[in-house]
Amino acid sequence: MPHELSGYLADFVQHLESEKRHSPRTSENYQRDLLRLASWLVEHDCTEWRAVSGHDLRRYVASLSRQGLSGRSIARHLSATRRFYQYLLRERLATDNPALDIRAPKSSKRLPRVADVDQLNSLLDALPDDPLEVRDRCMFELMYSSGLRLAELASLDVDSVDCKGGEARVVGKGSKTRILPVGRKALEAIGQWMPVRAGLAPEAETALFVSRRGDRLSHRSIQARLSRWGVAKGADQKLYPHMLRHSFASHMLESSGDLRAVQELLGHADISTTQVYTHLDFQHLARVYDQSHPRARRRSGHGYDDQNSEREGNV
């Protein structure tokens, strides 16, 4: 590789570590992405950073897309390139930033996975086998009851939940506080957990959910316990905390159709974040339509395709 390509790149990485105080891992990520660009430039007979044009970068983005990189990954490559050219401009090693107007292709938005209502009811109705499972069921009931994020659940204190009023005070992203309703089943689970907690937590501990040692339960521990609960209680898919939040949102929207209310309950600053659940709701409506409308039903085994399967494959 020509020295101008590799040498300037090495100087940039040194700049990130010494002046910008980036971690070695962040610097390595920049270096990896830019080395990939430099190798592509060499293959296309370009040996100077100052000679790279916007047209060259568009061709590079197209090549990354053909190689199967997602829009998000390509956006990361372009971000590294823009940052690198800012450095080159500062050092007067380039005359413009050819990456400024280049945009990555949009990735198709992945829909969050949700659990079936009946399966969740079955899992949450399963009886705990030991005191720690009493805690686990309480955590999962509360997460599904109120649509909590993992961090919100872990940060709950004993006085965060008003069992008489049936509500919880939650601190979400941006340290924003919201008051959420807590369902009957979750309140019952809290009532069963509190006597167990009293035998584990020291008097000074404020956390609602504590470990066997009596200290606040970590995020990782909550994730591991939910996965364990799913396996022990016969879930047909791996359970993770955000699935319970997704399931809460989707099931609420299916029943109420009130997107604004679901936005408030989830603590989304922008309703566009909540709108992903309208796609999930449409899948539910589409299944109902396919199974119910007399002009939509196709009988399998009589030369017809299963329209429900066909629709799900296209969503």
CSV table of N, CA, C and O in Angstrom, one decimal, residues 96-164:
chain,number,residue,atom,x,y,z
A,96,ASP,N,-10.8,19.1,0.3
A,96,ASP,CA,-12.2,19.0,0.6
A,96,ASP,C,-12.5,17.7,1.2
A,96,ASP,O,-11.6,16.9,1.4
A,97,ASN,N,-13.8,17.5,1.7
A,97,ASN,CA,-14.2,16.3,2.3
A,97,ASN,C,-15.2,15.6,1.4
A,97,ASN,O,-16.4,16.0,1.4
A,98,PRO,N,-14.7,14.7,0.6
A,98,PRO,CA,-15.6,14.1,-0.4
A,98,PRO,C,-16.7,13.2,0.1
A,98,PRO,O,-17.7,12.8,-0.6
A,99,ALA,N,-16.7,12.9,1.5
A,99,ALA,CA,-17.7,12.0,2.1
A,99,ALA,C,-18.9,12.8,2.6
A,99,ALA,O,-19.8,12.2,3.1
A,100,LEU,N,-18.8,14.1,2.6
A,100,LEU,CA,-19.8,14.9,3.3
A,100,LEU,C,-21.2,14.7,2.7
A,100,LEU,O,-22.2,14.6,3.5
A,101,ASP,N,-21.4,14.5,1.4
A,101,ASP,CA,-22.7,14.4,0.9
A,101,ASP,C,-23.1,13.0,0.5
A,101,ASP,O,-24.1,12.7,-0.2
A,102,ILE,N,-22.3,12.0,1.0
A,102,ILE,CA,-22.6,10.6,0.6
A,102,ILE,C,-23.4,10.0,1.8
A,102,ILE,O,-23.1,10.2,2.9
A,103,ARG,N,-24.5,9.3,1.4
A,103,ARG,CA,-25.4,8.7,2.4
A,103,ARG,C,-25.4,7.2,2.2
A,103,ARG,O,-25.4,6.8,1.0
A,104,ALA,N,-25.5,6.5,3.3
A,104,ALA,CA,-25.6,5.0,3.2
A,104,ALA,C,-27.0,4.6,2.8
A,104,ALA,O,-28.0,5.4,3.0
A,105,PRO,N,-27.2,3.5,2.1
A,105,PRO,CA,-28.5,3.0,1.7
A,105,PRO,C,-29.2,2.7,3.0
A,105,PRO,O,-28.6,2.3,4.0
A,106,LYS,N,-30.6,2.9,3.0
A,106,LYS,CA,-31.3,2.6,4.2
A,106,LYS,C,-31.5,1.1,4.4
A,106,LYS,O,-31.7,0.3,3.4
A,107,SER,N,-31.3,0.6,5.6
A,107,SER,CA,-31.5,-0.8,6.0
A,107,SER,C,-33.0,-1.0,6.2
A,107,SER,O,-33.7,-0.1,6.7
A,108,SER,N,-33.5,-2.2,5.8
A,108,SER,CA,-34.9,-2.5,6.2
A,108,SER,C,-35.0,-2.6,7.7
A,108,SER,O,-34.1,-3.2,8.3
A,109,LYS,N,-36.0,-2.0,8.3
A,109,LYS,CA,-36.2,-2.0,9.7
A,109,LYS,C,-36.6,-3.4,10.2
A,109,LYS,O,-37.6,-3.9,9.8
A,110,ARG,N,-35.8,-3.9,11.1
A,110,ARG,CA,-36.1,-5.2,11.7
A,110,ARG,C,-37.2,-5.1,12.7
A,110,ARG,O,-37.1,-4.2,13.6
A,111,LEU,N,-38.2,-5.9,12.6
A,111,LEU,CA,-39.3,-5.8,13.6
A,111,LEU,C,-38.9,-6.5,14.9
A,111,LEU,O,-38.3,-7.6,14.8
A,112,PRO,N,-39.2,-5.9,16.0
A,112,PRO,CA,-38.9,-6.6,17.3
A,112,PRO,C,-39.7,-7.9,17.4
A,112,PRO,O,-40.8,-8.0,17.0
A,113,ARG,N,-39.1,-8.9,18.0
A,113,ARG,CA,-39.7,-10.2,18.3
A,113,ARG,C,-40.6,-10.0,19.5
A,113,ARG,O,-40.3,-9.4,20.5
A,114,VAL,N,-41.8,-10.7,19.4
A,114,VAL,CA,-42.7,-10.6,20.6
A,114,VAL,C,-43.1,-12.1,20.9
A,114,VAL,O,-43.1,-13.0,20.1
A,115,ALA,N,-43.6,-12.2,22.1
A,115,ALA,CA,-44.1,-13.5,22.6
A,115,ALA,C,-45.6,-13.6,22.4
A,115,ALA,O,-46.3,-12.5,22.6
A,116,ASP,N,-46.1,-14.7,22.2
A,116,ASP,CA,-47.5,-14.9,22.1
A,116,ASP,C,-48.2,-14.7,23.4
A,116,ASP,O,-47.6,-15.0,24.5
A,117,VAL,N,-49.4,-14.1,23.4
A,117,VAL,CA,-50.1,-13.8,24.7
A,117,VAL,C,-50.3,-15.1,25.5
A,117,VAL,O,-50.0,-15.1,26.7
A,118,ASP,N,-50.8,-16.1,24.9
A,118,ASP,CA,-51.0,-17.4,25.6
A,118,ASP,C,-49.8,-18.0,26.2
A,118,ASP,O,-49.7,-18.5,27.3
A,119,GLN,N,-48.7,-17.9,25.4
A,119,GLN,CA,-47.4,-18.4,25.9
A,119,GLN,C,-46.9,-17.6,27.1
A,119,GLN,O,-46.5,-18.2,28.1
A,120,LEU,N,-47.0,-16.3,27.0
A,120,LEU,CA,-46.6,-15.5,28.2
A,120,LEU,C,-47.4,-15.7,29.4
A,120,LEU,O,-46.9,-15.8,30.5
A,121,ASN,N,-48.7,-15.9,29.2
A,121,ASN,CA,-49.6,-16.2,30.4
A,121,ASN,C,-49.2,-17.5,31.0
A,121,ASN,O,-49.1,-17.6,32.2
A,122,SER,N,-48.9,-18.5,30.2
A,122,SER,CA,-48.4,-19.8,30.7
A,122,SER,C,-47.1,-19.7,31.4
A,122,SER,O,-47.0,-20.2,32.5
A,123,LEU,N,-46.2,-18.9,30.9
A,123,LEU,CA,-44.9,-18.8,31.6
A,123,LEU,C,-45.0,-18.0,32.9
A,123,LEU,O,-44.3,-18.4,33.9
A,124,LEU,N,-45.8,-17.0,32.9
A,124,LEU,CA,-45.9,-16.2,34.1
A,124,LEU,C,-46.8,-16.8,35.2
A,124,LEU,O,-46.7,-16.5,36.3
A,125,ASP,N,-47.7,-17.7,34.7
A,125,ASP,CA,-48.5,-18.5,35.7
A,125,ASP,C,-47.8,-19.7,36.3
A,125,ASP,O,-48.3,-20.3,37.2
A,126,ALA,N,-46.6,-20.0,35.7
A,126,ALA,CA,-45.8,-21.2,36.3
A,126,ALA,C,-45.4,-20.9,37.7
A,126,ALA,O,-45.0,-19.8,38.0
A,127,LEU,N,-45.5,-21.9,38.5
A,127,LEU,CA,-45.2,-21.7,39.9
A,127,LEU,C,-43.7,-21.7,40.2
A,127,LEU,O,-42.9,-22.5,39.6
A,128,PRO,N,-43.2,-20.8,41.0
A,128,PRO,CA,-41.7,-20.8,41.3
A,128,PRO,C,-41.3,-22.0,42.1
A,128,PRO,O,-42.1,-22.5,43.0
A,129,ASP,N,-40.1,-22.5,41.9
A,129,ASP,CA,-39.6,-23.6,42.6
A,129,ASP,C,-38.8,-23.3,43.8
A,129,ASP,O,-38.5,-24.2,44.6
A,130,ASP,N,-38.3,-22.1,43.9
A,130,ASP,CA,-37.5,-21.7,45.1
A,130,ASP,C,-37.6,-20.2,45.3
A,130,ASP,O,-38.2,-19.5,44.5
A,131,PRO,N,-37.1,-19.7,46.4
A,131,PRO,CA,-37.3,-18.2,46.7
A,131,PRO,C,-36.8,-17.3,45.6
A,131,PRO,O,-37.4,-16.3,45.4
A,132,LEU,N,-35.7,-17.6,45.0
A,132,LEU,CA,-35.2,-16.8,43.9
A,132,LEU,C,-36.1,-16.7,42.7
A,132,LEU,O,-36.2,-15.7,42.0
A,133,GLU,N,-36.8,-17.8,42.5
A,133,GLU,CA,-37.8,-17.8,41.4
A,133,GLU,C,-39.0,-17.0,41.7
A,133,GLU,O,-39.7,-16.5,40.8
A,134,VAL,N,-39.3,-16.8,43.0
A,134,VAL,CA,-40.3,-15.9,43.4
A,134,VAL,C,-40.0,-14.5,43.0
A,134,VAL,O,-40.8,-13.7,42.4
A,135,ARG,N,-38.7,-14.2,43.2
A,135,ARG,CA,-38.2,-12.9,42.7
A,135,ARG,C,-38.2,-12.8,41.2
A,135,ARG,O,-38.7,-11.8,40.7
A,136,ASP,N,-37.8,-13.8,40.5
A,136,ASP,CA,-37.7,-13.8,39.1
A,136,ASP,C,-39.1,-13.6,38.5
A,136,ASP,O,-39.3,-12.7,37.6
A,137,ARG,N,-40.1,-14.3,39.0
A,137,ARG,CA,-41.4,-14.2,38.4
A,137,ARG,C,-42.0,-12.8,38.7
A,137,ARG,O,-42.6,-12.2,37.8
A,138,CYS,N,-41.6,-12.2,39.8
A,138,CYS,CA,-42.1,-10.8,40.2
A,138,CYS,C,-41.4,-9.8,39.2
A,138,CYS,O,-42.1,-9.0,38.7
A,139,MET,N,-40.2,-10.0,38.9
A,139,MET,CA,-39.5,-9.1,37.9
A,139,MET,C,-40.1,-9.2,36.5
A,139,MET,O,-40.4,-8.2,35.9
A,140,PHE,N,-40.4,-10.4,36.1
A,140,PHE,CA,-40.9,-10.6,34.7
A,140,PHE,C,-42.4,-10.1,34.6
A,140,PHE,O,-42.8,-9.5,33.6
A,141,GLU,N,-43.1,-10.3,35.7
A,141,GLU,CA,-44.5,-9.8,35.8
A,141,GLU,C,-44.5,-8.3,35.6
A,141,GLU,O,-45.3,-7.7,34.9
A,142,LEU,N,-43.6,-7.7,36.4
A,142,LEU,CA,-43.6,-6.2,36.4
A,142,LEU,C,-43.1,-5.7,35.1
A,142,LEU,O,-43.6,-4.7,34.6
A,143,MET,N,-42.1,-6.3,34.5
A,143,MET,CA,-41.6,-5.9,33.2
A,143,MET,C,-42.7,-5.9,32.1
A,143,MET,O,-42.9,-5.0,31.3
A,144,TYR,N,-43.4,-7.0,32.1
A,144,TYR,CA,-44.5,-7.2,31.1
A,144,TYR,C,-45.7,-6.3,31.4
A,144,TYR,O,-46.4,-5.8,30.6
A,145,SER,N,-46.0,-6.2,32.7
A,145,SER,CA,-47.1,-5.4,33.2
A,145,SER,C,-47.0,-3.9,32.8
A,145,SER,O,-48.0,-3.3,32.4
A,146,SER,N,-45.8,-3.4,32.9
A,146,SER,CA,-45.6,-1.9,32.7
A,146,SER,C,-44.7,-1.6,31.5
A,146,SER,O,-44.4,-0.4,31.4
A,147,GLY,N,-44.2,-2.6,30.8
A,147,GLY,CA,-43.4,-2.3,29.6
A,147,GLY,C,-42.0,-1.7,30.0
A,147,GLY,O,-41.5,-0.8,29.3
A,148,LEU,N,-41.4,-2.1,31.0
A,148,LEU,CA,-40.2,-1.6,31.5
A,148,LEU,C,-39.0,-2.0,30.7
A,148,LEU,O,-38.9,-3.1,30.2
A,149,ARG,N,-38.0,-1.0,30.5
A,149,ARG,CA,-36.7,-1.4,30.0
A,149,ARG,C,-36.0,-2.1,31.1
A,149,ARG,O,-36.3,-2.1,32.3
A,150,LEU,N,-34.9,-2.9,30.7
A,150,LEU,CA,-34.1,-3.6,31.6
A,150,LEU,C,-33.5,-2.7,32.6
A,150,LEU,O,-33.5,-2.9,33.9
A,151,ALA,N,-32.9,-1.5,32.2
A,151,ALA,CA,-32.3,-0.6,33.1
A,151,ALA,C,-33.3,0.0,34.1
A,151,ALA,O,-33.0,0.2,35.3
A,152,GLU,N,-34.5,0.2,33.6
A,152,GLU,CA,-35.6,0.7,34.5
A,152,GLU,C,-36.0,-0.2,35.6
A,152,GLU,O,-36.2,0.1,36.7
A,153,LEU,N,-36.1,-1.5,35.2
A,153,LEU,CA,-36.4,-2.5,36.2
A,153,LEU,C,-35.3,-2.7,37.2
A,153,LEU,O,-35.6,-2.7,38.4
A,154,ALA,N,-34.0,-2.7,36.8
A,154,ALA,CA,-32.9,-2.9,37.7
A,154,ALA,C,-32.8,-1.7,38.7
A,154,ALA,O,-32.3,-1.9,39.8
A,155,SER,N,-33.2,-0.5,38.2
A,155,SER,CA,-33.0,0.7,39.1
A,155,SER,C,-34.1,0.9,40.1
A,155,SER,O,-34.1,1.8,40.9
A,156,LEU,N,-35.2,0.1,40.0
A,156,LEU,CA,-36.3,0.3,40.9
A,156,LEU,C,-35.9,0.1,42.4
A,156,LEU,O,-35.2,-0.8,42.7
A,157,ASP,N,-36.4,1.0,43.2
A,157,ASP,CA,-36.2,0.9,44.7
A,157,ASP,C,-37.6,0.4,45.3
A,157,ASP,O,-38.6,0.5,44.6
A,158,VAL,N,-37.5,0.1,46.5
A,158,VAL,CA,-38.7,-0.4,47.2
A,158,VAL,C,-39.8,0.6,47.2
A,158,VAL,O,-41.0,0.3,46.9
A,159,ASP,N,-39.4,1.9,47.4
A,159,ASP,CA,-40.4,3.0,47.4
A,159,ASP,C,-40.8,3.5,46.0
A,159,ASP,O,-41.6,4.4,45.9
A,160,SER,N,-40.3,2.8,45.0
A,160,SER,CA,-40.7,3.2,43.6
A,160,SER,C,-42.1,2.7,43.3
A,160,SER,O,-42.7,3.2,42.3
A,161,VAL,N,-42.5,1.7,44.0
A,161,VAL,CA,-43.8,1.0,43.7
A,161,VAL,C,-44.8,1.3,44.8
A,161,VAL,O,-44.6,1.1,45.9
A,162,ASP,N,-45.9,1.9,44.4
A,162,ASP,CA,-47.1,2.1,45.3
A,162,ASP,C,-48.1,1.0,45.1
A,162,ASP,O,-48.9,1.1,44.1
A,163,CYS,N,-48.0,0.0,45.9
A,163,CYS,CA,-48.9,-1.1,45.7
A,163,CYS,C,-50.4,-0.7,46.0
A,163,CYS,O,-51.3,-1.3,45.3
A,164,LYS,N,-50.7,0.2,46.9
A,164,LYS,CA,-52.0,0.6,47.1
A,164,LYS,C,-52.6,1.3,45.9
A,164,LYS,O,-53.7,1.2,45.6
